[in-house]
C-alpha positions as a printed Julia matrix, in Angstrom:
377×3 Matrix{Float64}:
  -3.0   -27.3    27.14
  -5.78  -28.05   29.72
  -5.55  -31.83   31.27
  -6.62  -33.49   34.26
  -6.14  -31.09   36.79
  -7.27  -28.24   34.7
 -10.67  -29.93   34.13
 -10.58  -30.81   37.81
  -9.88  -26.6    38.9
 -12.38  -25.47   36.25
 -15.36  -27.56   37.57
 -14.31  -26.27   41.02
 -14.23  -23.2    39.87
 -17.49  -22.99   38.39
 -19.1   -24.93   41.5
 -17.49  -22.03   43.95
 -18.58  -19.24   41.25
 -22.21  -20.21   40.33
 -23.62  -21.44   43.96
 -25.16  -18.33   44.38
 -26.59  -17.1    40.88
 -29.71  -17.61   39.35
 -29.03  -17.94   35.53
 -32.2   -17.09   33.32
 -33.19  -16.7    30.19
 -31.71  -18.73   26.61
 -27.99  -20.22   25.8
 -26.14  -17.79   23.64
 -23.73  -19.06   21.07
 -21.03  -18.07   18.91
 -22.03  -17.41   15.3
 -18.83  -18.66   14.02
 -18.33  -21.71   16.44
 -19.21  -24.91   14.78
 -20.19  -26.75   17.87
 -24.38  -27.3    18.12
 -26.83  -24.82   19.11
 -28.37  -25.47   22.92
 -31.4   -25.48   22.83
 -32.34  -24.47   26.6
 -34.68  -21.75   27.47
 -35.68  -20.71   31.54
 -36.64  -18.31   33.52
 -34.19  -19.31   36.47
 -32.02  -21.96   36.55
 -29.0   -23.23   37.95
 -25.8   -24.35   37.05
 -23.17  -26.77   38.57
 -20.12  -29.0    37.3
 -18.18  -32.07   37.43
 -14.88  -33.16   35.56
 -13.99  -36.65   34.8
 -10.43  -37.22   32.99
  -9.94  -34.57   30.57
 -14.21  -33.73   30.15
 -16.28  -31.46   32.33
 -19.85  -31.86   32.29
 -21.96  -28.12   33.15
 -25.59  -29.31   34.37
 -28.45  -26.78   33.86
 -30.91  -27.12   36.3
 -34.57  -25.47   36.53
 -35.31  -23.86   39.83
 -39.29  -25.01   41.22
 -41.66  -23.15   39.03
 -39.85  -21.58   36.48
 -41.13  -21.07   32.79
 -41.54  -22.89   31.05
 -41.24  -25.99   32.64
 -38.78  -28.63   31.64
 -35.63  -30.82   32.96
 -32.32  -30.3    33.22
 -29.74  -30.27   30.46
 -26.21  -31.47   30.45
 -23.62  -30.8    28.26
 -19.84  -32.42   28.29
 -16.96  -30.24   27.4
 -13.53  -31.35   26.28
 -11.22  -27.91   26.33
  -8.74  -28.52   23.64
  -5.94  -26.24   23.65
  -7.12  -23.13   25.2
 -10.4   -23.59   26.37
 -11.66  -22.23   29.62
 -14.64  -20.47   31.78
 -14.87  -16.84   32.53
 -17.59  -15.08   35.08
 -17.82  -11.45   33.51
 -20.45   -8.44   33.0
 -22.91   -8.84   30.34
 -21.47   -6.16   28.63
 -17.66   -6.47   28.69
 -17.67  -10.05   27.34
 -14.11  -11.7    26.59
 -13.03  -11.93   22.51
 -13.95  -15.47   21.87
 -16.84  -16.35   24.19
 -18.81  -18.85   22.83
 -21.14  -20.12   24.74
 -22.52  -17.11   27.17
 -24.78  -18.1    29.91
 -26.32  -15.21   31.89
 -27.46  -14.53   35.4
 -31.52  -13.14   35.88
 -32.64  -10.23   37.14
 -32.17   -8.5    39.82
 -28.74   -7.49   40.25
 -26.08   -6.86   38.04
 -26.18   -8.89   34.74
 -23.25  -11.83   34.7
 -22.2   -14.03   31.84
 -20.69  -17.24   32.68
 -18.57  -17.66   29.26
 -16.47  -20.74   27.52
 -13.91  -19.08   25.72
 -11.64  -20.91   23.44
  -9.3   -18.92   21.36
  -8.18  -21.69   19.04
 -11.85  -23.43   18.68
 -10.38  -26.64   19.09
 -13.1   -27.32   22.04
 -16.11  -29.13   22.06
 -19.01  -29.7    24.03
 -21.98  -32.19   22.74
 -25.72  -32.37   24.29
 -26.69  -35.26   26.63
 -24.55  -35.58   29.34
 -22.56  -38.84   28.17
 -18.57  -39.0    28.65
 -17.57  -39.77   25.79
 -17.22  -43.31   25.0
 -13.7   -45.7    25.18
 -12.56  -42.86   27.88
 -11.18  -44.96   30.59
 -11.4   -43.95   34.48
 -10.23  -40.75   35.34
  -6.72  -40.92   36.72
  -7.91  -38.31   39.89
 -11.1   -39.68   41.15
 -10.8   -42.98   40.23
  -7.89  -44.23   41.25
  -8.74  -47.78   41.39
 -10.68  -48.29   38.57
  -7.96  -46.96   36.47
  -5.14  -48.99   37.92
  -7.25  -52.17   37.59
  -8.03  -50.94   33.84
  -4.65  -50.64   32.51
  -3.18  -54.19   34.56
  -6.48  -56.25   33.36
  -5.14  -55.27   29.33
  -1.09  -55.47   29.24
  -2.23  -57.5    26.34
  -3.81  -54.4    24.05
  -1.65  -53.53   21.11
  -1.24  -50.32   22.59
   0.89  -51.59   25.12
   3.16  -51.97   22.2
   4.26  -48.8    21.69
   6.75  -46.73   23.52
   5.47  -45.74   27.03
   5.42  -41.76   26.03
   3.02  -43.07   23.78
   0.54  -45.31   25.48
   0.59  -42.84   28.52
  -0.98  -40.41   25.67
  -3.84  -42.6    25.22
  -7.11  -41.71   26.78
  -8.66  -45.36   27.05
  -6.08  -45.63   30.16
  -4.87  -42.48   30.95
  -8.09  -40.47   30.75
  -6.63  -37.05   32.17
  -3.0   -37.57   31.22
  -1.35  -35.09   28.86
   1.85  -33.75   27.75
   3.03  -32.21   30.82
   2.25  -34.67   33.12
   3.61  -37.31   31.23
   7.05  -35.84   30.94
   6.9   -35.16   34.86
   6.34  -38.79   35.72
   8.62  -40.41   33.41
  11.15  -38.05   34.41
  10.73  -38.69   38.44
  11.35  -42.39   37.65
  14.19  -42.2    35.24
  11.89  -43.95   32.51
  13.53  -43.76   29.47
  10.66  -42.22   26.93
  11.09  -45.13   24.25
  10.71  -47.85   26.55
   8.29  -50.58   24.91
   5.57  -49.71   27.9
   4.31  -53.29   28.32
   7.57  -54.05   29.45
   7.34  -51.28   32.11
   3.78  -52.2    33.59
   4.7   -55.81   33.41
   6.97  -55.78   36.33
   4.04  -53.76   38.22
   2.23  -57.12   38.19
   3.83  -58.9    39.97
   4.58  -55.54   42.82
   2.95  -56.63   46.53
   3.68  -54.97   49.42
   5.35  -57.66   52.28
   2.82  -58.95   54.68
   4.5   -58.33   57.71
   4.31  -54.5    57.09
   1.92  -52.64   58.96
  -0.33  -50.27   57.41
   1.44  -47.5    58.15
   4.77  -48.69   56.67
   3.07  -49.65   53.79
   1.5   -46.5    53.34
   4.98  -44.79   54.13
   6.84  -47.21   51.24
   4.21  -46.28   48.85
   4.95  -42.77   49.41
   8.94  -42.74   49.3
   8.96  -45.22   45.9
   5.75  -45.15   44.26
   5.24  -46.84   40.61
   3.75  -45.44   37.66
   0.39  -45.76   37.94
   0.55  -44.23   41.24
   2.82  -41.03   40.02
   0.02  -40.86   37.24
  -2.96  -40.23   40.06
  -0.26  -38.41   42.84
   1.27  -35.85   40.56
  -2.32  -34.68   39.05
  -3.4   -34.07   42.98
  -0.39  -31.92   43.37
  -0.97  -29.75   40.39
  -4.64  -29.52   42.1
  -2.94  -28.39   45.48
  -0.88  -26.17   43.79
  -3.58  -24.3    41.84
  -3.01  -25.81   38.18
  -0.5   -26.09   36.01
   0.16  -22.25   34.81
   1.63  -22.06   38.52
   3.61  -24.17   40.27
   4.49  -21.43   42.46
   0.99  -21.69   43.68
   0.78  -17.59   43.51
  -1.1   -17.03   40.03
  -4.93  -17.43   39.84
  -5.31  -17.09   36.39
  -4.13  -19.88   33.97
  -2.28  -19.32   30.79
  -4.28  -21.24   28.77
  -7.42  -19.12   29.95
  -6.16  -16.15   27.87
  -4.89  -18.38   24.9
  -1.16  -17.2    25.41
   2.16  -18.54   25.62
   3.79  -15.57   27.67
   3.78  -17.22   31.32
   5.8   -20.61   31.17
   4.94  -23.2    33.79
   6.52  -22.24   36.93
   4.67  -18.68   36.77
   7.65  -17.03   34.68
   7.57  -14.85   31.45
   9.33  -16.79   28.53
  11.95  -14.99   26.88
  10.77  -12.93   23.4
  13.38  -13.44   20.93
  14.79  -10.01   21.05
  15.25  -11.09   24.94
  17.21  -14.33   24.77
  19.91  -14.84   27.4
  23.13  -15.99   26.62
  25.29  -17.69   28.84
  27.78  -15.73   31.14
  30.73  -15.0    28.68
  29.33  -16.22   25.53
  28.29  -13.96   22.43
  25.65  -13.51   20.71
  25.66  -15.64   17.19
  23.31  -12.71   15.51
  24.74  -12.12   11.99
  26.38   -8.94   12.0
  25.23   -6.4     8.66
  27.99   -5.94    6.64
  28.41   -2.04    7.16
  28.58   -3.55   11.13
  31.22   -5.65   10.1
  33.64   -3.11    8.25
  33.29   -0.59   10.93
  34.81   -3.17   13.46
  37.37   -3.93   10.99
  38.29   -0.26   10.31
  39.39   -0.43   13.89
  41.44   -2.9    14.02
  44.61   -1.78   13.0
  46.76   -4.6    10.59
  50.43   -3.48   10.11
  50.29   -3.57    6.45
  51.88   -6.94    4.53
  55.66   -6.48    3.67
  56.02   -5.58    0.02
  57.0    -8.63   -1.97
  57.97   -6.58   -5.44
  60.38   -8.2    -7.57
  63.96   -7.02   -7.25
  63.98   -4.95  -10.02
  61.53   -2.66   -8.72
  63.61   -2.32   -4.96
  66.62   -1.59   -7.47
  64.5     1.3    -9.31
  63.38    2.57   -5.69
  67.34    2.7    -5.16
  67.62    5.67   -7.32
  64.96    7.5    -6.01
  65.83   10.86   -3.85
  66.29    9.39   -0.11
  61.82    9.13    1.03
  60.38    6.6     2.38
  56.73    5.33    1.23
  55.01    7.2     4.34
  56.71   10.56    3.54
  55.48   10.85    0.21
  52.83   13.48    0.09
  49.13   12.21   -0.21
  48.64   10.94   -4.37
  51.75   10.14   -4.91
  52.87    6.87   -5.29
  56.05    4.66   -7.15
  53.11    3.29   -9.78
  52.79    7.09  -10.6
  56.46    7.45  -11.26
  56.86    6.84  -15.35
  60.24    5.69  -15.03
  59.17    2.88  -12.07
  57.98   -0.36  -12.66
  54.46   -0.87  -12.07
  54.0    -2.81   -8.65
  50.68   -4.86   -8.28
  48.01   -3.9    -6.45
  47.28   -5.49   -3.2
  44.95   -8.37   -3.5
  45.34   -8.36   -6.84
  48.75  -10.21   -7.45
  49.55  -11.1   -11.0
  51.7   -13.57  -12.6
  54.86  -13.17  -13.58
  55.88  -14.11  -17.1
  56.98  -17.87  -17.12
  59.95  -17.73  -19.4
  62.03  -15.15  -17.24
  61.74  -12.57  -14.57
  62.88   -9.38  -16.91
  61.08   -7.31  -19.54
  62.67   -6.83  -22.94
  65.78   -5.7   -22.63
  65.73   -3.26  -24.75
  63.17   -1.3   -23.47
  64.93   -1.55  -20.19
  68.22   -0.45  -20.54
  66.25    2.54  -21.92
  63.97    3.19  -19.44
  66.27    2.54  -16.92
  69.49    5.38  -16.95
  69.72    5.27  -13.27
  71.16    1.66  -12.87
  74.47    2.71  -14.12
  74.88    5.7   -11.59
  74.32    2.26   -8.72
  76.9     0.34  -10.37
  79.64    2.86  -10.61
  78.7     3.5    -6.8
  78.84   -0.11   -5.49
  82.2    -0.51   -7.48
């Protein structure tokens, strides 16, 4: 999301960009943007910028004897999420450009274009910062350090200081980003009651026997809040914004509305790309035909057969062949003479009053116990 330093780069931007052209002709605007028409007409005109806090103000300017004659018009812009100017050819505009200012003739037709992807921008006719915005945090440093000491006493001083560094009556230009960045430089816990952490900044004055450079030189090695909220800002300036901390990247990823490039220049992971770390697995739910393959390769020696004794006694008189040597189909449940064993996974009860059958049906169906008796005798 654009703050401080963004506002600060864009007006620079535009400044650098539009020295040299001549805009003519009327203000273009979005048919489905909700923000008011401009009413600005002129043969040549020109345009210039200046950011205060988290506002830029564009300045349209007659040139001397253009038609028809009138004064200049400001307007103030406040970016929201992803808005953002864009010098283009007239005819390859951006997708959502809408406000289009373009160059006069002679020379190839230019649009100088506020594109906001989300719509959550605004600009509003007049020229007037909006009101309750406190002094930016940038440009003036003083002001704004004077600001938020002269009114510990404001209720909003009450909340945690992740909060009240959120709030643009003080911290006109601080955002999400920068707010994290400070707090974290300082050890600050986030849910520290923030009058309690300015308080202390009160009563901060630098020892009169220092010279100015030591002073200077202290201020630099352990500075306070308020300063890390105007120094920090100045190096995301140096260092071309916040989309690029790398300082190699000229275009911002909040120009283009996306969330691809995180904020040291690098592509965030898609979620088909997530890293894991060295040695650990994936937690992806495996399909289930994924997970019976991988279990049809592990081999399990099969459980030990727990049949009841009768049936091992009844395998006894069976010709002399093991389990794995009977021919595929045939089994001991097949055998009519063999007790029935259960089938795996499905173990059954046996009856509670004893462990036989009826014993006349088993003295029947069982001949080949005698031949085993006369043989063990």
């Amino acid at each position: 999301m654009p703050e401080g330093p963004e506002l600060h780069l864009a007006s620079h931007f535009v400044n650098e960009a539009c020295s040299e052209l001549v805009f003519g002709g009327c203000v273009e605007k979005s048919p489905v943007s909700r923000n008011p028409e401009v009413p600005f007409e002129s043969s040549a005109y020109h345009i210039s910028a200046l950011a205060r806090g988290k506002e830029l103000r564009l300045t349209l300017s007659p040139l001397p004897g253009a038609q028809p004659p009138r004064g200049p018009l400001a307007l103030v812009f406040r970016f929201g999420m992803t808005g953002s100017f864009q010098l283009v050819p007239s005819d390859a505009l951006p997708p959502h450009a809408h406000l289009r200012f373009y160059t006069a003739p002679p020379g190839p037709r230019l649009a100088l274009c506020f594109v906001d992807i989300r719509r959550f921008g605004r600009w509003d006719l007049g020229g007037k910062w909006q009101p309750g915005r406190g002094p930016c945090v940038l440009l003036e440093y003083e002001q704004f350090r004077e600001n938020v000491l002269r009114n510990l006493a404001d209720k909003a001083f009450d909340r945690p200081i992740c909060e009240a560094l959120l709030d643009q009556r003080f911290f006109n230009g601080i955002g999400n980003y920068l707010r994290a960045e400070i707090l974290y430089r300082l050890r600050i816990p986030p849910f520290e009651k923030a009058r309690t952490v300015l308080e202390a900044l009160q009563q901060r004055r630098p020892s009169p026997e220092l010279t100015l450079s030591q002073k200077i030189r202290a201020k630099l090695q352990n500075p306070d809040l308020l300063e890390l909220c105007h120094s920090v800002p100045k190096e995301v300036v140096q260092l071309g914004g916040s989309w690029t901390l790398g300082a190699q990247r000229g275009t911002p990823e909040w120009e283009h509305g996306s969330l691809e490039k995180g904020g040291c220049g690098h592509k965030t992971l898609q979620p088909h790309q997530q890293q894991y770390p060295a040695g650990g697995k994936s937690r992806k739910k495996k399909s289930k035909g994924a997970q019976r393959g991988s279990e049809d390769q592990v081999e399990n020696p099969p459980s030990p057969n727990k049949a009841p004794s009768r049936t091992r006694r009844a395998r006894r008189g069976l010709p002399e062949q093991t389990a794995a040597q009977q021919p595929e189909g045939t089994s001991l449940q097949r055998d009519p003479e063999a007790p029935c064993v259960p089938e795996k996974g499905k173990r059954r009860r046996q009856p509670a009053t004893s462990g036989r059958r009826r014993p006349q049906k088993i003295k029947a169906a069982t001949p080949s116990l005698e031949p085993e008796e006369t043989s063990a005798s």
